[in-house]
XYZ file of N, CA and C in Angstrom:
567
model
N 4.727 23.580 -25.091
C 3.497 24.314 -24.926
C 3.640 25.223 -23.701
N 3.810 26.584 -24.033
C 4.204 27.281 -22.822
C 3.052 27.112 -21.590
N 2.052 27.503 -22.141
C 0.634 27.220 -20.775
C 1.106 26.434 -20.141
N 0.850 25.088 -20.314
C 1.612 23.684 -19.872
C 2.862 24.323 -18.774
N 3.796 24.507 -19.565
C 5.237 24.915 -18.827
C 4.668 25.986 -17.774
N 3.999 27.122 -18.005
C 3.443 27.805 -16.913
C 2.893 27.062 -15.691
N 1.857 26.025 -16.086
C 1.439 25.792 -14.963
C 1.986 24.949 -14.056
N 3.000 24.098 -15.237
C 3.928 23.054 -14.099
C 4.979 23.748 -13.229
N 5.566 25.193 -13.468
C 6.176 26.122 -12.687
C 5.245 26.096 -11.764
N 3.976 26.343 -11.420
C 3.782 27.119 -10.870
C 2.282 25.985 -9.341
N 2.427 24.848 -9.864
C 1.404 23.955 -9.422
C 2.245 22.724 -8.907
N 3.866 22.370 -9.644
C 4.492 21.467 -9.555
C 5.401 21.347 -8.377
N 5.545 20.132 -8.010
C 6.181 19.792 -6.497
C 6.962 18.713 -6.754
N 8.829 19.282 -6.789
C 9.320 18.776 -6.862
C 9.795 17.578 -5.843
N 9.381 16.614 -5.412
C 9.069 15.665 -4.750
C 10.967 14.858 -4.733
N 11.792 14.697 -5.270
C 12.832 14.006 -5.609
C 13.484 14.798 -7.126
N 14.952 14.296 -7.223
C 15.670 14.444 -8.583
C 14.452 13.750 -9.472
N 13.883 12.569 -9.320
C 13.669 11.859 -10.162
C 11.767 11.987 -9.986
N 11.356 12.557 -9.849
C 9.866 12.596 -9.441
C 9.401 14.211 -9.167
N 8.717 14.460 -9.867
C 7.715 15.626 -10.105
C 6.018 15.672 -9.900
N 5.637 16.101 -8.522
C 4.463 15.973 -8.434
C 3.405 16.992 -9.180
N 2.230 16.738 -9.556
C 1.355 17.222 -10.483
C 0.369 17.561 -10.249
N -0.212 16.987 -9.397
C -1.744 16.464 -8.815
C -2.690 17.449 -9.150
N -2.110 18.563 -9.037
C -3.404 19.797 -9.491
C -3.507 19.912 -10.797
N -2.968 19.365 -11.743
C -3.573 19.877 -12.507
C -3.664 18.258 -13.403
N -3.046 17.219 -13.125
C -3.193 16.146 -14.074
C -3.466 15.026 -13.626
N -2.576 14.579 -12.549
C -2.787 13.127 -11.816
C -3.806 12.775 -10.427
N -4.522 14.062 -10.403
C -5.633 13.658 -9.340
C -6.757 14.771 -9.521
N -6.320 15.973 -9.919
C -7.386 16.821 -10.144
C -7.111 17.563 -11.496
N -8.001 17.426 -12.131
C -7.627 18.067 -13.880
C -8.230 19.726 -13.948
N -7.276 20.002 -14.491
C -7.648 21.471 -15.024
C -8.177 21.304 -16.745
N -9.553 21.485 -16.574
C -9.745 21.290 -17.815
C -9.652 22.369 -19.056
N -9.465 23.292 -18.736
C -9.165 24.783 -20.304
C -7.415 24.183 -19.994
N -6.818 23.551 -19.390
C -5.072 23.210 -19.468
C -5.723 21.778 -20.543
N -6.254 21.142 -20.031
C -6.718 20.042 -20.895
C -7.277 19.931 -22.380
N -7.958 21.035 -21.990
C -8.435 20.871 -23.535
C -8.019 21.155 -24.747
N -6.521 22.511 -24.063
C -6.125 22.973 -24.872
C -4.703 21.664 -25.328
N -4.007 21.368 -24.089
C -3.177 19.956 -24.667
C -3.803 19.071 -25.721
N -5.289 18.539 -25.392
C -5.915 17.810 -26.578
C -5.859 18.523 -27.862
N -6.184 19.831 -27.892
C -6.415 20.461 -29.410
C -5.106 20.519 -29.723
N -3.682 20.617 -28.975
C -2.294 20.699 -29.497
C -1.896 19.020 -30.075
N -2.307 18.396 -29.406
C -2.435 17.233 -29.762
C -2.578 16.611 -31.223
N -3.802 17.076 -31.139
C -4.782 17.021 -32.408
C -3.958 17.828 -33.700
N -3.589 18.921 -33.378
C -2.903 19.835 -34.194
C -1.758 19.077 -34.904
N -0.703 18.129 -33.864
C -0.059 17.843 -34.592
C 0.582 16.493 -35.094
N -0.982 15.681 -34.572
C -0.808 14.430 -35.290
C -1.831 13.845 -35.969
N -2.470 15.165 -36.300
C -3.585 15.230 -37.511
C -3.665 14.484 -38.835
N -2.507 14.857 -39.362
C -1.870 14.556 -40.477
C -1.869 13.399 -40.575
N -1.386 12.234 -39.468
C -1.240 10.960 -39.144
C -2.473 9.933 -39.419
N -3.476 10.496 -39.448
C -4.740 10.049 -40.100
C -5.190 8.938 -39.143
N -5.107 9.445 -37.850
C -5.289 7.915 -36.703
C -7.115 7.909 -36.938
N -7.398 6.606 -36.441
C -8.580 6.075 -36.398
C -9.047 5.858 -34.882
N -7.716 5.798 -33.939
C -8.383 5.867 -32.709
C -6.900 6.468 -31.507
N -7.544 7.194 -30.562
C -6.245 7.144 -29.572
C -6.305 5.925 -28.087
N -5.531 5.910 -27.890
C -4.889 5.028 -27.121
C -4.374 5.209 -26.051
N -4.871 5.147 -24.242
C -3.855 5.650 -23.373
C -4.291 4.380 -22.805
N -3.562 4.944 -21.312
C -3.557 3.337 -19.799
C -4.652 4.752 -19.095
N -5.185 3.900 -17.946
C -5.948 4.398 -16.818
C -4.561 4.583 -16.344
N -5.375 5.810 -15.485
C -6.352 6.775 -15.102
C -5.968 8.240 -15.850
N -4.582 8.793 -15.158
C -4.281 9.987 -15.682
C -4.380 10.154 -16.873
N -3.866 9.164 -17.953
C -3.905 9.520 -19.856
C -5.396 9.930 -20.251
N -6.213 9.560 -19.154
C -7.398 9.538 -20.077
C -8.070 11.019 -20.132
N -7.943 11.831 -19.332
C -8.645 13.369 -20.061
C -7.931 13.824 -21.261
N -6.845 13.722 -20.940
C -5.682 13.802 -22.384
C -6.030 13.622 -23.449
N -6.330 12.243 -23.785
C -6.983 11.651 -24.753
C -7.666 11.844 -24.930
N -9.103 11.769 -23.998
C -10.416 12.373 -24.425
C -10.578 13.224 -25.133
N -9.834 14.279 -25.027
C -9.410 15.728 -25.269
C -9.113 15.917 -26.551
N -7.768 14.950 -26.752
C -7.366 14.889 -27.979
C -8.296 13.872 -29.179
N -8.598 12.695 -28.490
C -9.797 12.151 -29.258
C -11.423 13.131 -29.647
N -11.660 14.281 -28.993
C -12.670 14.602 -29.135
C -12.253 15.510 -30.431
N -11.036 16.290 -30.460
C -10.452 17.211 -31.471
C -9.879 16.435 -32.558
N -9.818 15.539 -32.498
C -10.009 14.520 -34.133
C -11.226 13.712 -34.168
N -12.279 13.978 -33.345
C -13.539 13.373 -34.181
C -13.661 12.016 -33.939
N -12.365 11.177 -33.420
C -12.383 9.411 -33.132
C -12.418 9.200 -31.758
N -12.731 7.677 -32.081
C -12.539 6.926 -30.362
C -11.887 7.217 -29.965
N -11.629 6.833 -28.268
C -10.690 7.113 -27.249
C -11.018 5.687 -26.539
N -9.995 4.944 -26.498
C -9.713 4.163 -25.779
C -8.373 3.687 -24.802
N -9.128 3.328 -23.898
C -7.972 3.314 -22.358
C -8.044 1.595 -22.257
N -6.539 1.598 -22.034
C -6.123 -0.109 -21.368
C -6.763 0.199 -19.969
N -6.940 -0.796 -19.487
C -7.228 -1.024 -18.075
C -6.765 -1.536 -17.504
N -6.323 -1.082 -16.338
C -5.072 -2.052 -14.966
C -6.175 -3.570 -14.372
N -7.109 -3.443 -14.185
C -7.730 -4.099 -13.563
C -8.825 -5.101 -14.393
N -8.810 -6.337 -14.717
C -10.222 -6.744 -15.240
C -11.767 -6.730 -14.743
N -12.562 -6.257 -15.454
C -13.944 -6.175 -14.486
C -14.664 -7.062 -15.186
N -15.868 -7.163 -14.532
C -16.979 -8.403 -14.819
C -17.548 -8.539 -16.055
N -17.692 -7.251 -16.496
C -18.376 -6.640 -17.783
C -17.159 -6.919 -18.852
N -15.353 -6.730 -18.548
C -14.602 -7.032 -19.618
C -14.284 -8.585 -20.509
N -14.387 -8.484 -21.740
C -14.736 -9.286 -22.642
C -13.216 -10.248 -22.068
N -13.465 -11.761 -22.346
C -12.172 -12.664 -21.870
C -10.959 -12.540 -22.701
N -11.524 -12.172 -23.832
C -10.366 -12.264 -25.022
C -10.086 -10.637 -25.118
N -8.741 -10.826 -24.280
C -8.060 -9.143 -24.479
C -6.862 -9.369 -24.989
N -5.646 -7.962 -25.519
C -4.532 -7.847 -25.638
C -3.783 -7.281 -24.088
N -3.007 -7.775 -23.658
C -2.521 -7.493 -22.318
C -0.989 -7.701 -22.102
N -0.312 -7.078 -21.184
C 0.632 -6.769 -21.002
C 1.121 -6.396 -19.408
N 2.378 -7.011 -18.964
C 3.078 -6.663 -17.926
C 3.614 -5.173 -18.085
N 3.453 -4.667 -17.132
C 4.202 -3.528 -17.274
C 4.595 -2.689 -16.047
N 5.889 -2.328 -15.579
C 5.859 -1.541 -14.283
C 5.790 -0.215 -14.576
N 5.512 0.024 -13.299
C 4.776 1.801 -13.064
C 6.200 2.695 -12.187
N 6.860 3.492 -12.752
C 7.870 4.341 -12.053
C 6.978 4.893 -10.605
N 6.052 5.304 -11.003
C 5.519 6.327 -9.717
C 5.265 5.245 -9.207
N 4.396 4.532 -9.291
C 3.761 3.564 -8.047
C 4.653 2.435 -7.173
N 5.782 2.064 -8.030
C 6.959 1.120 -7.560
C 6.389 -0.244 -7.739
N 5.232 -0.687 -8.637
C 4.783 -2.235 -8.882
C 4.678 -2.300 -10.123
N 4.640 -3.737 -10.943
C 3.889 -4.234 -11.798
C 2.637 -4.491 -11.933
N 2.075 -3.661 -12.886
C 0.717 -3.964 -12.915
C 0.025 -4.909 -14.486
N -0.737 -5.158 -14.926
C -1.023 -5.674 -16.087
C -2.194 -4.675 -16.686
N -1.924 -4.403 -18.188
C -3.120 -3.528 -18.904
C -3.427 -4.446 -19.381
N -4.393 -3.976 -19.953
C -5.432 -4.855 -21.154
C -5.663 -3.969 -21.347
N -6.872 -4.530 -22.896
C -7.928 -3.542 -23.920
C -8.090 -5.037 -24.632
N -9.849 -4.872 -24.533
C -10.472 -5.877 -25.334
C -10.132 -5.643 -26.721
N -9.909 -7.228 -26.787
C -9.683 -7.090 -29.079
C -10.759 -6.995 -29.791
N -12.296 -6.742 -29.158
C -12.880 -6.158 -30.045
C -12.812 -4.853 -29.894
N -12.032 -3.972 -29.248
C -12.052 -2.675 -29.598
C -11.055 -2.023 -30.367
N -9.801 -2.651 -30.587
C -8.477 -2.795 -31.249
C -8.385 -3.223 -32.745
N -8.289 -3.017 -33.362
C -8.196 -4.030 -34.864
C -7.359 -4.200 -36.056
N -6.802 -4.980 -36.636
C -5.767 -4.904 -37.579
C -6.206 -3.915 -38.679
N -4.703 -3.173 -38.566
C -5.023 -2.236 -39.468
C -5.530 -0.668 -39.090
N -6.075 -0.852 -37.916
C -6.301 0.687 -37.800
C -4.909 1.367 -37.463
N -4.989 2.892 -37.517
C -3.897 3.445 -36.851
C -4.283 3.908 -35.601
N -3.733 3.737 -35.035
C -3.531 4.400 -33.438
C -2.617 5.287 -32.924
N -3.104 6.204 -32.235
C -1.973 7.616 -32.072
C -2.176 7.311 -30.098
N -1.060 6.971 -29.594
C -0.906 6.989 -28.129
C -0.386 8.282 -27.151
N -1.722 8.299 -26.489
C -1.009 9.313 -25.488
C -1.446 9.309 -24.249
N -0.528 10.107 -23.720
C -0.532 9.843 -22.046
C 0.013 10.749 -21.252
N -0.084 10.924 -19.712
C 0.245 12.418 -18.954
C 1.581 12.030 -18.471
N 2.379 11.284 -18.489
C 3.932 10.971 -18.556
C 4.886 10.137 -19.349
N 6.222 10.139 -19.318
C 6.810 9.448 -19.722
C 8.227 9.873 -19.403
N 8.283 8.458 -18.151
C 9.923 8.598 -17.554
C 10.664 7.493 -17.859
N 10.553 6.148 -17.662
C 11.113 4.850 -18.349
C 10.754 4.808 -19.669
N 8.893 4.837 -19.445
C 8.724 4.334 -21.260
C 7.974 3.175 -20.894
N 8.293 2.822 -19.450
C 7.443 0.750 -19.804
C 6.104 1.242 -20.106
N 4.999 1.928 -19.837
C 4.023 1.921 -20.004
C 3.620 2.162 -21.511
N 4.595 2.997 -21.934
C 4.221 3.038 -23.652
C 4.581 2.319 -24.435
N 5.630 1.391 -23.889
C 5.802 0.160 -24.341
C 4.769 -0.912 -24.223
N 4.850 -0.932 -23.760
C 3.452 -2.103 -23.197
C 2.221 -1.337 -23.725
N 1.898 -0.559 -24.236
C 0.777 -0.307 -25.510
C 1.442 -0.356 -26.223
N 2.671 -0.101 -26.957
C 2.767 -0.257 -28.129
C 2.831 -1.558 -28.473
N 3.065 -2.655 -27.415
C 3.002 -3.940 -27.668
C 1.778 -4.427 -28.026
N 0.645 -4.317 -27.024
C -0.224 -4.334 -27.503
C -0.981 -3.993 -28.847
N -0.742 -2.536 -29.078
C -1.052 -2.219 -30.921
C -0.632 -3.308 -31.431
N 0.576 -3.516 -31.272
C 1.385 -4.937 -32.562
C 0.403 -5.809 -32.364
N 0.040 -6.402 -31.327
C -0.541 -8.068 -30.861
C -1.565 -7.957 -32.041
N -2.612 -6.444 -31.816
C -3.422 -6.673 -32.495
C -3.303 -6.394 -33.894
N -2.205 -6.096 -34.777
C -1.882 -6.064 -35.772
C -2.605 -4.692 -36.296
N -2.860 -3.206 -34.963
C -3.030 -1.732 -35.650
C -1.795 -1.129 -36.216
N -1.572 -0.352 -36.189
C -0.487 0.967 -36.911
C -0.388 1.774 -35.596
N 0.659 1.992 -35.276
C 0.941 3.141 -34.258
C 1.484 4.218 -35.349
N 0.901 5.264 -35.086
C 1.279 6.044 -36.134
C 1.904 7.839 -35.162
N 1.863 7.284 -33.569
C 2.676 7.797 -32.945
C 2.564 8.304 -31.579
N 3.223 8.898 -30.538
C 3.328 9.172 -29.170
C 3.106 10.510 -28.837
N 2.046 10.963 -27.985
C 2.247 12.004 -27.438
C 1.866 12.030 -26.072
N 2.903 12.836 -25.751
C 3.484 13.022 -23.907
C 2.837 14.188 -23.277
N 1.982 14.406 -22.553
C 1.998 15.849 -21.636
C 3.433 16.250 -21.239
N 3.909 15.067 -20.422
C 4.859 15.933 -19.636
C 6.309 14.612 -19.582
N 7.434 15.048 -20.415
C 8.089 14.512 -20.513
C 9.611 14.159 -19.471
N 10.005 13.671 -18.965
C 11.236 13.513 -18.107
C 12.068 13.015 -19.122
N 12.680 14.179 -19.922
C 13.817 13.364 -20.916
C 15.130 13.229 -20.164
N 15.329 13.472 -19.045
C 16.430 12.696 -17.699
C 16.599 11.398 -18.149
N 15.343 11.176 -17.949
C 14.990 9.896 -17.962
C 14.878 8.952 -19.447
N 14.826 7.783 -19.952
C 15.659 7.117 -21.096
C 13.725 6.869 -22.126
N 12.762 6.886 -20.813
C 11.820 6.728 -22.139
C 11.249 7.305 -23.176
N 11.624 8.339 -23.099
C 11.048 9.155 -24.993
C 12.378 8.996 -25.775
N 13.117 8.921 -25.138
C 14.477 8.706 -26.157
C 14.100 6.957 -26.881
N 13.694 6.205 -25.877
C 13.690 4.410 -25.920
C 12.741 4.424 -27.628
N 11.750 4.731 -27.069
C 10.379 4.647 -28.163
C 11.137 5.330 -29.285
N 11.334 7.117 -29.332
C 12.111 7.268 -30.629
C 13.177 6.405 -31.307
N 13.825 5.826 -30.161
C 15.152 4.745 -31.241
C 14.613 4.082 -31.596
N 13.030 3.537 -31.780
C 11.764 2.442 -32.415
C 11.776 3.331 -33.577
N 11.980 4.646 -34.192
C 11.566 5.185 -35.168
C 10.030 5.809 -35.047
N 9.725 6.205 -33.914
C 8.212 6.464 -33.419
C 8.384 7.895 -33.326
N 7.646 8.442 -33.983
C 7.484 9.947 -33.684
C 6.889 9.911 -32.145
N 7.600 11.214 -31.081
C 7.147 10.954 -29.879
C 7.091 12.762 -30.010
N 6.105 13.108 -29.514
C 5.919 15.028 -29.294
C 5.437 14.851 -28.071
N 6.418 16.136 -27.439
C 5.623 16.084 -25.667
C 5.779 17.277 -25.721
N 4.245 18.176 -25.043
C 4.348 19.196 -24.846
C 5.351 20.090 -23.905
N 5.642 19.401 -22.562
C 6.906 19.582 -22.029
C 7.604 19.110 -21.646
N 8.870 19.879 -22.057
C 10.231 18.488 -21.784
C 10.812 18.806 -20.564
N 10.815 18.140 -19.582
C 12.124 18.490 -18.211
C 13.481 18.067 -18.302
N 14.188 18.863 -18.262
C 15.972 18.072 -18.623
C 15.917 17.910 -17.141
N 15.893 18.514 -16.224
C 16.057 18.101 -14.566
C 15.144 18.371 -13.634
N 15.210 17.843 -12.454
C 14.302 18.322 -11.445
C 15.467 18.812 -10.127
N 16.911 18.856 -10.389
C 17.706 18.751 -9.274
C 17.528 20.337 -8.532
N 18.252 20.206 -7.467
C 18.023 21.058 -6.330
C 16.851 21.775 -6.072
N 15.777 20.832 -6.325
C 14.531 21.213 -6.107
C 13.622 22.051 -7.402
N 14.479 22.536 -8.567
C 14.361 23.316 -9.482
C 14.006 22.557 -10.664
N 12.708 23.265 -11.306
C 12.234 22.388 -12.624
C 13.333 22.880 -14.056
N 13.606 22.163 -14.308
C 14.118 22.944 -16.047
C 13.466 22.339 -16.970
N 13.153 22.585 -17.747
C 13.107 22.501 -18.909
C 13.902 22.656 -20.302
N 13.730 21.954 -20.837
C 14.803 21.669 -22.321
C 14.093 22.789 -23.032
C-alpha cells in the first residue's frame, strides 16, 4: 500500500537493524485517513473470506481492526494483556512474548465472545517473530473458530514471522513489507 510506504518513509525512526519506530502514526498516535484507508484495504482483500469477526491483541491492532471491522460490517474484537474486574472467568488465553517490549505477557478473549465455527480474519500493526499471532491463532483453535486469515500493517519479513504463519498454510497480506532496516535505511520488498 504505497500511502502506508509513504508515510513510514517519512514518520519512521529507524531505532536499530531490528526495530522500526512508528509512533506517529500507529503505536501511540494514529493517523486516522492512514487508518481508515488500511481498514478498507483490508476489507478489500479478505472480503471474499466471508469472516464473521476480526481479531487483534491490545493496544496498537485495535484501530486497524476497527477500521477493517467497520468496512465488513462485523465485530471487532481485541485479546487483552491484562484481566479486569468486569472480564468473564472463563477465557481462551495464551503466553506470549512481545519483541518490542522484551517480556511475556498473557492475552485472553472471553469464550463468550469467540465461538466454534465462526471465521475469524486476524489483524494487527506488526509482525516480526509472529508470537503474538500465534498466540491468537491458538486461541481461534481453543475455541474451535476458522481463521480464515492474517493481515499485517507493517511487516518485518527480516524477520521469520509472516514467513512462520504462512508455512501454517495461512494466507498472511501485509500492506508493507520491510526486507531491512540496516544502516539506518528503510527498504522495502
Amino acid at each position: 500500500m504505497e500511502l502506508l510506504k509513504q508515510r513510514i518513509q517519512e514518520v519512521g525512526v529507524v531505532v536499530s537493524d531490528k526495530v522500526l519506530k512508528l509512533d506517529a502514526i500507529l503505536n501511540h498516535q494514529v493517523d486516522p485517513v492512514l487508518t481508515m484507508e488500511m481498514g478498507r484495504e483490508f476489507a478489500r482483500l479478505f472480503r471474499e473470506t466471508k469472516p464473521d469477526k476480526v481479531l487483534t491483541v491490545e493496544s496498537s491492532g485495535i484501530p486497524i481492526a476497527f477500521t477493517t471491522a467497520l468496512h465488513l460490517e462485523i465485530p471487532m474484537i481485541f485479546a487483552r494483556r491484562k484481566k479486569t474486574l468486569t472480564m468473564d472467568q472463563d477465557t481462551y488465553s495464551e503466553r506470549v512474548p512481545s519483541f518490542t517490549k522484551g517480556i511475556v505477557t498473557d492475552i485472553m478473549v472471553s469464550s463468550h465472545l469467540l465461538h466454534k465455527g465462526e471465521r475469524v480474519l486476524l489483524i494487527d500493526d506488526f509482525i516480526a517473530n509472529g508470537d503474538a499471532a500465534r498466540g491468537l491463532i491458538r486461541i481461534i483453535e481453543k475455541a474451535g473458530a476458522e481463521l480464515v486469515g492474517v493481515g499485517i500493517a507493517v511487516e518485518k519479513s527480516f524477520q521469520s514471522g509472516g514467513s512462520s504463519i504462512r508455512e501454517r498454510g495461512v494466507r498472511v497480506e501485509s500492506l508493507a513489507r520491510i526486507a531491512s532496516l540496516e544502516n539506518g535505511q528503510i527498504t522495502f520488498d
